[in-house]
Amino acid sequence: MSDFNELDDAFSVRAENITGQDDHENKLRPHYLTEFQGQSHIKDNLAVYIEGARTRNEALDHIFLNGPPGLGKTTLAQIIANELGVDFKVTSAPALDKPKDLAGILSTITERTVFFIDEIHRLKPAIEEMLYIAMEDYELDWIIGQGPTARTVRIPIPKFTLVGATTKAGTVSSPLISRFGIVERFEYYTHEELADIVNRSAGILGVEIDHDAAMLIAACCRGTPRIANRILRRMRDFAQFFNKQKEEPARITLSVVKTGLNRLQIDNLGLQRYDREILRNIIQKFGGGPVGAETLAISIGDSVDSLEDYYEPYLIQCGLLQRTPRGRIATPQAYDHLGLNAAATKKEKDENQRLLF
């Protein structure tokens, strides 16, 4: 009897919205494909798949979304549910600690529900194996009893659509990826796409913004809508503050954005203070490189994981940093961006090496 009670307790678990997004971010999220800016290659394909599933009144095939953070994976999962007109449940892999957590969620879903798992690469093996059967056979394997008397019970569940999202597709196991019928990768947004997002968000926030101001914000947000919306909200604050002093209606102009970005220490490439500090340390402390990741991380007072996963990717995309077998090297573009003299830095490095020997 206790085994069945445990099973009932497992099924009482519910999926929760643990994405960590605040109310401001949720307010700015688009709700349908027509409102979603950018990623046209993904939108066009999904529109076909969704229409097909809707026409046949079937559950959409499982979808695997991968790409850098902040590009709209969670938002797109919600849009898919809205377009299909079905329920939406969301959780993240770290929240699924035991198989009964997953069983509790899947036992409460309705037909054709869209079930979103964020950071799916962090699923534990036991939960992943349970998910395999649920994705393919739409059944749950549950073990009743212990030892020689243990037996497996197969519990049918409604057909659903699993949407798995990850920022590290390379760490997702091959058996799991192979069970997704639709695999899409998000790309960074262009300046024009980001400017459209900024204009849309400004309208939702009820603040006017000039075209050149929107383009400047778009150029400084690392190709990421989440950062664009975050900067926009701060520019709204600056606009309201400055215009209040002038007793004028709040409007985000180019001068407001320039002043705000300067106060936030964000430059025209979207580099923040720590990004520039990394480049300066490589150039000024280590003669332009090469320098190891651990040494560089210590020099800026941060962890190696933060350096490799958060700071370096964008610096490499901008052509300011190179990863080599010997270490990190600052490119000539990095010298130009920081206004440093590459020849003088090399001469100083050679002089220091000569003094050492």
mmCIF file of C-alpha atoms in Angstrom:
data_model
loop_
_atom_site.group_PDB
_atom_site.id
_atom_site.type_symbol
_atom_site.label_atom_id
_atom_site.label_comp_id
_atom_site.label_asym_id
_atom_site.label_seq_id
_atom_site.Cartn_x
_atom_site.Cartn_y
_atom_site.Cartn_z
ATOM 1 C CA MET A 1 0.000 0.000 0.000
ATOM 2 C CA SER A 2 2.880 2.355 0.786
ATOM 3 C CA ASP A 3 4.198 1.892 -2.750
ATOM 4 C CA PHE A 4 0.922 3.122 -4.218
ATOM 5 C CA ASN A 5 0.892 6.030 -1.784
ATOM 6 C CA GLU A 6 4.362 6.940 -2.956
ATOM 7 C CA LEU A 7 3.137 6.749 -6.537
ATOM 8 C CA ASP A 8 0.241 9.085 -5.703
ATOM 9 C CA ASP A 9 2.657 11.488 -4.029
ATOM 10 C CA ALA A 10 4.843 11.430 -7.132
ATOM 11 C CA PHE A 11 1.886 12.256 -9.354
ATOM 12 C CA SER A 12 1.010 15.238 -7.156
ATOM 13 C CA VAL A 13 4.066 17.129 -8.368
ATOM 14 C CA ARG A 14 3.287 20.025 -10.690
ATOM 15 C CA ALA A 15 5.356 21.880 -13.239
ATOM 16 C CA GLU A 16 6.132 25.418 -12.218
ATOM 17 C CA ASN A 17 7.311 28.493 -14.043
ATOM 18 C CA ILE A 18 10.908 28.632 -12.838
ATOM 19 C CA THR A 19 12.481 30.396 -15.763
ATOM 20 C CA GLY A 20 13.482 33.287 -13.507
ATOM 21 C CA GLN A 21 12.114 35.928 -15.831
ATOM 22 C CA ASP A 22 10.573 38.945 -14.153
ATOM 23 C CA ASP A 23 7.193 40.441 -14.924
ATOM 24 C CA HIS A 24 8.783 43.065 -17.176
ATOM 25 C CA GLU A 25 10.306 40.399 -19.425
ATOM 26 C CA ASN A 26 7.055 38.417 -19.590
ATOM 27 C CA LYS A 27 5.189 41.587 -20.540
ATOM 28 C CA LEU A 28 7.470 42.104 -23.531
ATOM 29 C CA ARG A 29 7.273 38.528 -24.801
ATOM 30 C CA PRO A 30 5.470 38.025 -28.141
ATOM 31 C CA HIS A 31 2.574 35.561 -28.032
ATOM 32 C CA TYR A 32 2.247 34.473 -31.678
ATOM 33 C CA LEU A 33 4.574 33.772 -34.589
ATOM 34 C CA THR A 34 3.511 36.945 -36.384
ATOM 35 C CA GLU A 35 4.763 38.986 -33.398
ATOM 36 C CA PHE A 36 8.072 37.112 -33.090
ATOM 37 C CA GLN A 37 10.905 39.098 -34.672
ATOM 38 C CA GLY A 38 13.848 37.437 -36.415
ATOM 39 C CA GLN A 39 14.775 33.744 -36.717
ATOM 40 C CA SER A 40 12.784 33.605 -39.957
ATOM 41 C CA HIS A 41 14.201 30.195 -40.927
ATOM 42 C CA ILE A 42 12.789 28.703 -37.708
ATOM 43 C CA LYS A 43 9.473 30.569 -37.863
ATOM 44 C CA ASP A 44 8.756 29.593 -41.457
ATOM 45 C CA ASN A 45 9.335 25.905 -40.777
ATOM 46 C CA LEU A 46 7.394 25.908 -37.510
ATOM 47 C CA ALA A 47 4.425 27.583 -39.199
ATOM 48 C CA VAL A 48 4.223 24.596 -41.571
ATOM 49 C CA TYR A 49 4.627 21.996 -38.808
ATOM 50 C CA ILE A 50 2.060 23.681 -36.564
ATOM 51 C CA GLU A 51 -0.505 23.994 -39.349
ATOM 52 C CA GLY A 52 -0.056 20.318 -40.200
ATOM 53 C CA ALA A 53 -0.493 19.175 -36.597
ATOM 54 C CA ARG A 54 -3.487 21.476 -36.136
ATOM 55 C CA THR A 55 -5.159 20.214 -39.315
ATOM 56 C CA ARG A 56 -4.698 16.574 -38.290
ATOM 57 C CA ASN A 57 -5.634 17.373 -34.671
ATOM 58 C CA GLU A 58 -2.464 15.624 -33.543
ATOM 59 C CA ALA A 59 0.278 16.444 -31.097
ATOM 60 C CA LEU A 60 3.172 18.285 -32.727
ATOM 61 C CA ASP A 61 6.400 16.313 -32.972
ATOM 62 C CA HIS A 62 8.974 16.855 -30.220
ATOM 63 C CA ILE A 63 11.158 19.925 -30.760
ATOM 64 C CA PHE A 64 14.789 20.509 -29.795
ATOM 65 C CA LEU A 65 15.938 24.157 -29.633
ATOM 66 C CA ASN A 66 19.563 25.095 -29.104
ATOM 67 C CA GLY A 67 21.500 28.327 -29.173
ATOM 68 C CA PRO A 68 22.974 31.032 -26.944
ATOM 69 C CA PRO A 69 20.952 32.385 -24.001
ATOM 70 C CA GLY A 70 18.497 35.239 -24.413
ATOM 71 C CA LEU A 71 17.522 34.587 -28.040
ATOM 72 C CA GLY A 72 13.923 33.481 -27.426
ATOM 73 C CA LYS A 73 13.842 29.710 -26.932
ATOM 74 C CA THR A 74 11.448 29.865 -23.986
ATOM 75 C CA THR A 75 9.330 32.486 -25.745
ATOM 76 C CA LEU A 76 9.074 30.352 -28.881
ATOM 77 C CA ALA A 77 7.960 27.345 -26.834
ATOM 78 C CA GLN A 78 5.148 29.439 -25.361
ATOM 79 C CA ILE A 79 4.231 30.673 -28.848
ATOM 80 C CA ILE A 80 3.991 27.085 -30.107
ATOM 81 C CA ALA A 81 1.487 26.289 -27.368
ATOM 82 C CA ASN A 82 -0.493 29.441 -28.159
ATOM 83 C CA GLU A 83 -0.580 28.673 -31.881
ATOM 84 C CA LEU A 84 -1.763 25.118 -31.214
ATOM 85 C CA GLY A 85 -4.287 26.311 -28.639
ATOM 86 C CA VAL A 86 -3.081 23.804 -26.020
ATOM 87 C CA ASP A 87 -1.822 23.835 -22.434
ATOM 88 C CA PHE A 88 1.746 24.862 -21.668
ATOM 89 C CA LYS A 89 3.865 23.454 -18.846
ATOM 90 C CA VAL A 90 7.387 24.606 -18.129
ATOM 91 C CA THR A 91 10.203 23.443 -15.914
ATOM 92 C CA SER A 92 13.987 23.156 -16.022
ATOM 93 C CA ALA A 93 16.215 20.106 -15.852
ATOM 94 C CA PRO A 94 17.846 20.996 -12.498
ATOM 95 C CA ALA A 95 14.368 21.098 -10.896
ATOM 96 C CA LEU A 96 13.758 17.468 -11.876
ATOM 97 C CA ASP A 97 15.664 15.813 -9.065
ATOM 98 C CA LYS A 98 14.026 12.372 -9.066
ATOM 99 C CA PRO A 99 12.044 10.295 -11.596
ATOM 100 C CA LYS A 100 8.866 10.861 -9.579
ATOM 101 C CA ASP A 101 9.202 14.611 -10.291
ATOM 102 C CA LEU A 102 8.949 13.960 -14.024
ATOM 103 C CA ALA A 103 6.194 11.385 -13.477
ATOM 104 C CA GLY A 104 4.215 13.886 -11.454
ATOM 105 C CA ILE A 105 4.282 16.399 -14.291
ATOM 106 C CA LEU A 106 3.564 13.982 -17.131
ATOM 107 C CA SER A 107 0.684 12.369 -15.236
ATOM 108 C CA THR A 108 -1.187 15.688 -15.105
ATOM 109 C CA ILE A 109 -0.821 16.852 -18.700
ATOM 110 C CA THR A 110 -3.738 16.968 -21.104
ATOM 111 C CA GLU A 111 -3.873 15.846 -24.725
ATOM 112 C CA ARG A 112 -1.362 17.666 -27.025
ATOM 113 C CA THR A 113 0.123 19.700 -24.133
ATOM 114 C CA VAL A 114 3.408 21.482 -24.900
ATOM 115 C CA PHE A 115 5.879 20.528 -22.160
ATOM 116 C CA PHE A 116 8.988 22.735 -22.064
ATOM 117 C CA ILE A 117 12.220 21.666 -20.339
ATOM 118 C CA ASP A 118 14.911 24.334 -20.152
ATOM 119 C CA GLU A 119 18.620 23.437 -19.886
ATOM 120 C CA ILE A 120 17.737 19.896 -20.935
ATOM 121 C CA HIS A 121 21.425 18.947 -21.095
ATOM 122 C CA ARG A 122 21.413 18.845 -17.275
ATOM 123 C CA LEU A 123 18.899 15.987 -16.977
ATOM 124 C CA LYS A 124 19.983 13.133 -14.735
ATOM 125 C CA PRO A 125 20.411 9.725 -16.459
ATOM 126 C CA ALA A 126 17.511 8.062 -14.594
ATOM 127 C CA ILE A 127 15.134 10.866 -15.567
ATOM 128 C CA GLU A 128 16.422 10.873 -19.134
ATOM 129 C CA GLU A 129 15.708 7.152 -19.503
ATOM 130 C CA MET A 130 12.157 7.649 -18.245
ATOM 131 C CA LEU A 131 11.748 10.467 -20.731
ATOM 132 C CA TYR A 132 12.784 8.204 -23.629
ATOM 133 C CA ILE A 133 9.767 5.936 -23.110
ATOM 134 C CA ALA A 134 7.421 8.854 -22.532
ATOM 135 C CA MET A 135 8.521 10.520 -25.790
ATOM 136 C CA GLU A 136 8.274 7.388 -27.934
ATOM 137 C CA ASP A 137 5.522 5.243 -26.418
ATOM 138 C CA TYR A 138 3.622 7.865 -24.396
ATOM 139 C CA GLU A 139 3.841 5.671 -21.329
ATOM 140 C CA LEU A 140 5.517 5.901 -17.938
ATOM 141 C CA ASP A 141 7.541 3.083 -16.447
ATOM 142 C CA TRP A 142 7.033 2.855 -12.698
ATOM 143 C CA ILE A 143 8.526 0.208 -10.400
ATOM 144 C CA ILE A 144 6.241 -1.115 -7.658
ATOM 145 C CA GLY A 145 7.839 -2.892 -4.694
ATOM 146 C CA GLN A 146 11.452 -3.779 -3.977
ATOM 147 C CA GLY A 147 13.731 -6.738 -4.412
ATOM 148 C CA PRO A 148 12.397 -10.015 -5.858
ATOM 149 C CA THR A 149 8.793 -8.809 -5.603
ATOM 150 C CA ALA A 150 9.384 -5.632 -7.601
ATOM 151 C CA ARG A 151 7.430 -5.257 -10.806
ATOM 152 C CA THR A 152 7.137 -2.639 -13.514
ATOM 153 C CA VAL A 153 3.874 -0.891 -14.218
ATOM 154 C CA ARG A 154 3.296 0.850 -17.543
ATOM 155 C CA ILE A 155 1.047 3.895 -17.157
ATOM 156 C CA PRO A 156 -0.321 5.476 -20.362
ATOM 157 C CA ILE A 157 -0.152 9.255 -20.676
ATOM 158 C CA PRO A 158 -1.706 11.627 -23.249
ATOM 159 C CA LYS A 159 0.254 12.391 -26.389
ATOM 160 C CA PHE A 160 2.232 15.575 -25.806
ATOM 161 C CA THR A 161 4.908 17.726 -27.403
ATOM 162 C CA LEU A 162 8.224 17.996 -25.591
ATOM 163 C CA VAL A 163 10.206 21.154 -26.315
ATOM 164 C CA GLY A 164 13.757 20.850 -25.029
ATOM 165 C CA ALA A 165 16.043 23.889 -24.946
ATOM 166 C CA THR A 166 19.745 24.088 -24.253
ATOM 167 C CA THR A 167 22.687 26.436 -24.581
ATOM 168 C CA LYS A 168 25.088 23.463 -24.760
ATOM 169 C CA ALA A 169 23.858 21.115 -27.463
ATOM 170 C CA GLY A 170 27.186 19.280 -27.503
ATOM 171 C CA THR A 171 26.607 17.946 -23.985
ATOM 172 C CA VAL A 172 23.181 16.470 -24.759
ATOM 173 C CA SER A 173 23.316 12.698 -25.210
ATOM 174 C CA SER A 174 22.828 11.329 -28.721
ATOM 175 C CA PRO A 175 19.948 8.990 -27.722
ATOM 176 C CA LEU A 176 18.002 11.966 -26.391
ATOM 177 C CA ILE A 177 18.573 14.207 -29.422
ATOM 178 C CA SER A 178 17.627 11.377 -31.790
ATOM 179 C CA ARG A 179 14.145 11.262 -30.262
ATOM 180 C CA PHE A 180 13.335 14.820 -31.336
ATOM 181 C CA GLY A 181 11.614 15.053 -34.704
ATOM 182 C CA ILE A 182 12.329 18.782 -35.117
ATOM 183 C CA VAL A 183 15.769 20.256 -34.395
ATOM 184 C CA GLU A 184 16.378 23.995 -34.766
ATOM 185 C CA ARG A 185 19.275 26.276 -33.871
ATOM 186 C CA PHE A 186 18.904 29.936 -32.919
ATOM 187 C CA GLU A 187 21.274 32.485 -34.442
ATOM 188 C CA TYR A 188 22.219 35.921 -33.154
ATOM 189 C CA TYR A 189 19.946 38.726 -34.373
ATOM 190 C CA THR A 190 20.918 41.399 -36.882
ATOM 191 C CA HIS A 191 20.869 45.095 -35.949
ATOM 192 C CA GLU A 192 17.740 45.647 -38.033
ATOM 193 C CA GLU A 193 15.883 42.791 -36.335
ATOM 194 C CA LEU A 194 16.920 44.067 -32.919
ATOM 195 C CA ALA A 195 15.828 47.597 -33.790
ATOM 196 C CA ASP A 196 12.377 46.203 -34.668
ATOM 197 C CA ILE A 197 12.294 44.425 -31.305
ATOM 198 C CA VAL A 198 13.304 47.620 -29.496
ATOM 199 C CA ASN A 199 10.583 49.619 -31.278
ATOM 200 C CA ARG A 200 7.953 46.983 -30.449
ATOM 201 C CA SER A 201 9.022 46.835 -26.797
ATOM 202 C CA ALA A 202 9.050 50.627 -26.541
ATOM 203 C CA GLY A 203 5.453 50.677 -27.739
ATOM 204 C CA ILE A 204 4.454 48.127 -25.093
ATOM 205 C CA LEU A 205 6.267 50.126 -22.408
ATOM 206 C CA GLY A 206 4.501 53.291 -23.557
ATOM 207 C CA VAL A 207 7.589 55.327 -24.383
ATOM 208 C CA GLU A 208 8.534 56.968 -27.681
ATOM 209 C CA ILE A 209 11.924 56.259 -29.197
ATOM 210 C CA ASP A 210 13.744 57.779 -32.163
ATOM 211 C CA HIS A 211 14.940 55.535 -34.983
ATOM 212 C CA ASP A 212 18.631 56.375 -34.512
ATOM 213 C CA ALA A 213 18.301 55.744 -30.768
ATOM 214 C CA ALA A 214 16.765 52.303 -31.436
ATOM 215 C CA MET A 215 19.571 51.465 -33.883
ATOM 216 C CA LEU A 216 22.222 52.440 -31.334
ATOM 217 C CA ILE A 217 20.635 50.209 -28.702
ATOM 218 C CA ALA A 218 20.474 47.406 -31.281
ATOM 219 C CA ALA A 219 24.191 47.786 -31.992
ATOM 220 C CA CYS A 220 25.098 47.516 -28.309
ATOM 221 C CA CYS A 221 23.150 44.462 -27.163
ATOM 222 C CA ARG A 222 25.336 41.563 -28.385
ATOM 223 C CA GLY A 223 22.746 40.365 -30.914
ATOM 224 C CA THR A 224 20.462 39.335 -28.030
ATOM 225 C CA PRO A 225 16.833 40.492 -27.555
ATOM 226 C CA ARG A 226 16.953 39.951 -23.790
ATOM 227 C CA ILE A 227 19.840 42.406 -23.480
ATOM 228 C CA ALA A 228 18.114 44.819 -25.877
ATOM 229 C CA ASN A 229 14.986 44.898 -23.697
ATOM 230 C CA ARG A 230 17.072 45.292 -20.569
ATOM 231 C CA ILE A 231 18.966 48.265 -22.009
ATOM 232 C CA LEU A 232 15.701 49.748 -23.314
ATOM 233 C CA ARG A 233 14.182 49.731 -19.824
ATOM 234 C CA ARG A 234 17.229 51.542 -18.454
ATOM 235 C CA MET A 235 17.101 54.090 -21.276
ATOM 236 C CA ARG A 236 13.456 54.704 -20.415
ATOM 237 C CA ASP A 237 14.570 55.528 -16.872
ATOM 238 C CA PHE A 238 17.177 57.987 -18.130
ATOM 239 C CA ALA A 239 14.684 59.551 -20.556
ATOM 240 C CA GLN A 240 12.112 60.075 -17.816
ATOM 241 C CA PHE A 241 14.745 61.536 -15.505
ATOM 242 C CA PHE A 242 16.201 63.986 -18.039
ATOM 243 C CA ASN A 243 12.842 64.998 -19.523
ATOM 244 C CA LYS A 244 11.385 65.550 -16.066
ATOM 245 C CA GLN A 245 14.075 68.136 -15.454
ATOM 246 C CA LYS A 246 13.064 69.817 -18.718
ATOM 247 C CA GLU A 247 9.350 69.326 -17.980
ATOM 248 C CA GLU A 248 8.892 67.508 -21.309
ATOM 249 C CA PRO A 249 7.212 64.147 -22.152
ATOM 250 C CA ALA A 250 9.569 61.165 -21.865
ATOM 251 C CA ARG A 251 11.206 60.316 -25.189
ATOM 252 C CA ILE A 252 14.276 58.192 -25.837
ATOM 253 C CA THR A 253 16.531 60.182 -28.143
ATOM 254 C CA LEU A 254 20.021 59.504 -29.457
ATOM 255 C CA SER A 255 21.566 61.811 -26.859
ATOM 256 C CA VAL A 256 19.693 60.033 -24.054
ATOM 257 C CA VAL A 257 20.957 56.645 -25.253
ATOM 258 C CA LYS A 258 24.540 57.886 -25.564
ATOM 259 C CA THR A 259 24.424 59.333 -22.058
ATOM 260 C CA GLY A 260 22.777 56.212 -20.649
ATOM 261 C CA LEU A 261 25.238 53.811 -22.279
ATOM 262 C CA ASN A 262 28.111 55.906 -20.972
ATOM 263 C CA ARG A 263 26.658 55.714 -17.448
ATOM 264 C CA LEU A 264 26.253 51.934 -17.841
ATOM 265 C CA GLN A 265 29.833 51.682 -19.193
ATOM 266 C CA ILE A 266 28.675 50.015 -22.419
ATOM 267 C CA ASP A 267 30.567 50.979 -25.568
ATOM 268 C CA ASN A 268 29.522 51.013 -29.215
ATOM 269 C CA LEU A 269 30.281 47.294 -29.666
ATOM 270 C CA GLY A 270 28.255 46.341 -26.626
ATOM 271 C CA LEU A 271 31.338 45.617 -24.532
ATOM 272 C CA GLN A 272 30.913 46.164 -20.818
ATOM 273 C CA ARG A 273 33.590 47.090 -18.287
ATOM 274 C CA TYR A 274 34.678 43.504 -17.631
ATOM 275 C CA ASP A 275 34.948 42.761 -21.355
ATOM 276 C CA ARG A 276 37.332 45.661 -21.813
ATOM 277 C CA GLU A 277 39.215 44.712 -18.654
ATOM 278 C CA ILE A 278 39.849 41.242 -20.042
ATOM 279 C CA LEU A 279 41.325 42.707 -23.226
ATOM 280 C CA ARG A 280 43.397 45.269 -21.316
ATOM 281 C CA ASN A 281 44.814 42.594 -19.021
ATOM 282 C CA ILE A 282 45.835 40.450 -21.983
ATOM 283 C CA ILE A 283 47.459 43.426 -23.708
ATOM 284 C CA GLN A 284 48.985 45.330 -20.804
ATOM 285 C CA LYS A 285 49.789 42.589 -18.294
ATOM 286 C CA PHE A 286 50.618 39.754 -20.664
ATOM 287 C CA GLY A 287 51.917 41.574 -23.718
ATOM 288 C CA GLY A 288 48.968 40.704 -25.898
ATOM 289 C CA GLY A 289 49.157 36.997 -25.095
ATOM 290 C CA PRO A 290 49.139 34.111 -25.297
ATOM 291 C CA VAL A 291 47.886 33.707 -21.727
ATOM 292 C CA GLY A 292 46.133 30.714 -20.149
ATOM 293 C CA ALA A 293 42.476 30.803 -19.162
ATOM 294 C CA GLU A 294 43.165 30.193 -15.465
ATOM 295 C CA THR A 295 45.761 32.958 -15.301
ATOM 296 C CA LEU A 296 43.475 35.358 -17.132
ATOM 297 C CA ALA A 297 40.518 34.498 -14.880
ATOM 298 C CA ILE A 298 42.606 35.169 -11.765
ATOM 299 C CA SER A 299 43.759 38.507 -13.179
ATOM 300 C CA ILE A 300 40.147 39.726 -13.489
ATOM 301 C CA GLY A 301 38.975 38.122 -10.242
ATOM 302 C CA ASP A 302 36.454 35.767 -11.836
ATOM 303 C CA SER A 303 36.043 32.051 -12.478
ATOM 304 C CA VAL A 304 37.277 30.172 -15.535
ATOM 305 C CA ASP A 305 33.709 29.054 -16.302
ATOM 306 C CA SER A 306 32.469 32.663 -16.373
ATOM 307 C CA LEU A 307 35.374 33.641 -18.604
ATOM 308 C CA GLU A 308 34.854 30.824 -21.100
ATOM 309 C CA ASP A 309 31.055 30.691 -21.135
ATOM 310 C CA TYR A 310 30.027 34.328 -20.710
ATOM 311 C CA TYR A 311 32.773 36.776 -21.670
ATOM 312 C CA GLU A 312 34.916 35.084 -24.298
ATOM 313 C CA PRO A 313 32.271 33.989 -26.865
ATOM 314 C CA TYR A 314 31.217 37.531 -27.698
ATOM 315 C CA LEU A 315 34.809 38.825 -27.731
ATOM 316 C CA ILE A 316 35.682 36.072 -30.200
ATOM 317 C CA GLN A 317 32.622 36.848 -32.355
ATOM 318 C CA CYS A 318 33.699 40.487 -32.493
ATOM 319 C CA GLY A 319 37.162 39.432 -33.653
ATOM 320 C CA LEU A 320 38.823 40.894 -30.550
ATOM 321 C CA LEU A 321 40.094 37.663 -29.025
ATOM 322 C CA GLN A 322 41.596 34.411 -30.252
ATOM 323 C CA ARG A 323 41.744 31.036 -28.517
ATOM 324 C CA THR A 324 44.904 29.139 -29.382
ATOM 325 C CA PRO A 325 46.521 25.948 -27.988
ATOM 326 C CA ARG A 326 48.957 28.181 -26.091
ATOM 327 C CA GLY A 327 46.328 30.508 -24.655
ATOM 328 C CA ARG A 328 44.314 33.651 -25.363
ATOM 329 C CA ILE A 329 45.633 36.320 -27.730
ATOM 330 C CA ALA A 330 44.306 39.836 -28.281
ATOM 331 C CA THR A 331 43.806 40.637 -31.986
ATOM 332 C CA PRO A 332 44.844 43.891 -33.714
ATOM 333 C CA GLN A 333 41.179 44.919 -33.639
ATOM 334 C CA ALA A 334 41.296 44.770 -29.830
ATOM 335 C CA TYR A 335 44.209 47.223 -29.777
ATOM 336 C CA ASP A 336 42.328 49.556 -32.119
ATOM 337 C CA HIS A 337 39.107 49.333 -30.116
ATOM 338 C CA LEU A 338 40.891 50.206 -26.855
ATOM 339 C CA GLY A 339 43.057 52.861 -28.497
ATOM 340 C CA LEU A 340 46.304 51.079 -27.574
ATOM 341 C CA ASN A 341 49.510 50.920 -29.585
ATOM 342 C CA ALA A 342 50.326 47.348 -30.578
ATOM 343 C CA ALA A 343 53.935 48.141 -31.488
ATOM 344 C CA ALA A 344 54.620 49.848 -28.145
ATOM 345 C CA THR A 345 53.058 46.954 -26.244
ATOM 346 C CA LYS A 346 55.156 44.405 -28.141
ATOM 347 C CA LYS A 347 58.314 46.433 -27.500
ATOM 348 C CA GLU A 348 57.507 46.538 -23.770
ATOM 349 C CA LYS A 349 56.899 42.772 -23.744
ATOM 350 C CA ASP A 350 60.221 42.078 -25.491
ATOM 351 C CA GLU A 351 62.011 44.372 -23.055
ATOM 352 C CA ASN A 352 60.540 42.592 -20.068
ATOM 353 C CA GLN A 353 61.540 39.204 -21.447
ATOM 354 C CA ARG A 354 65.088 40.473 -22.094
ATOM 355 C CA LEU A 355 65.393 41.672 -18.501
ATOM 356 C CA LEU A 356 64.221 38.312 -17.187
ATOM 357 C CA PHE A 357 66.992 36.465 -19.021
#
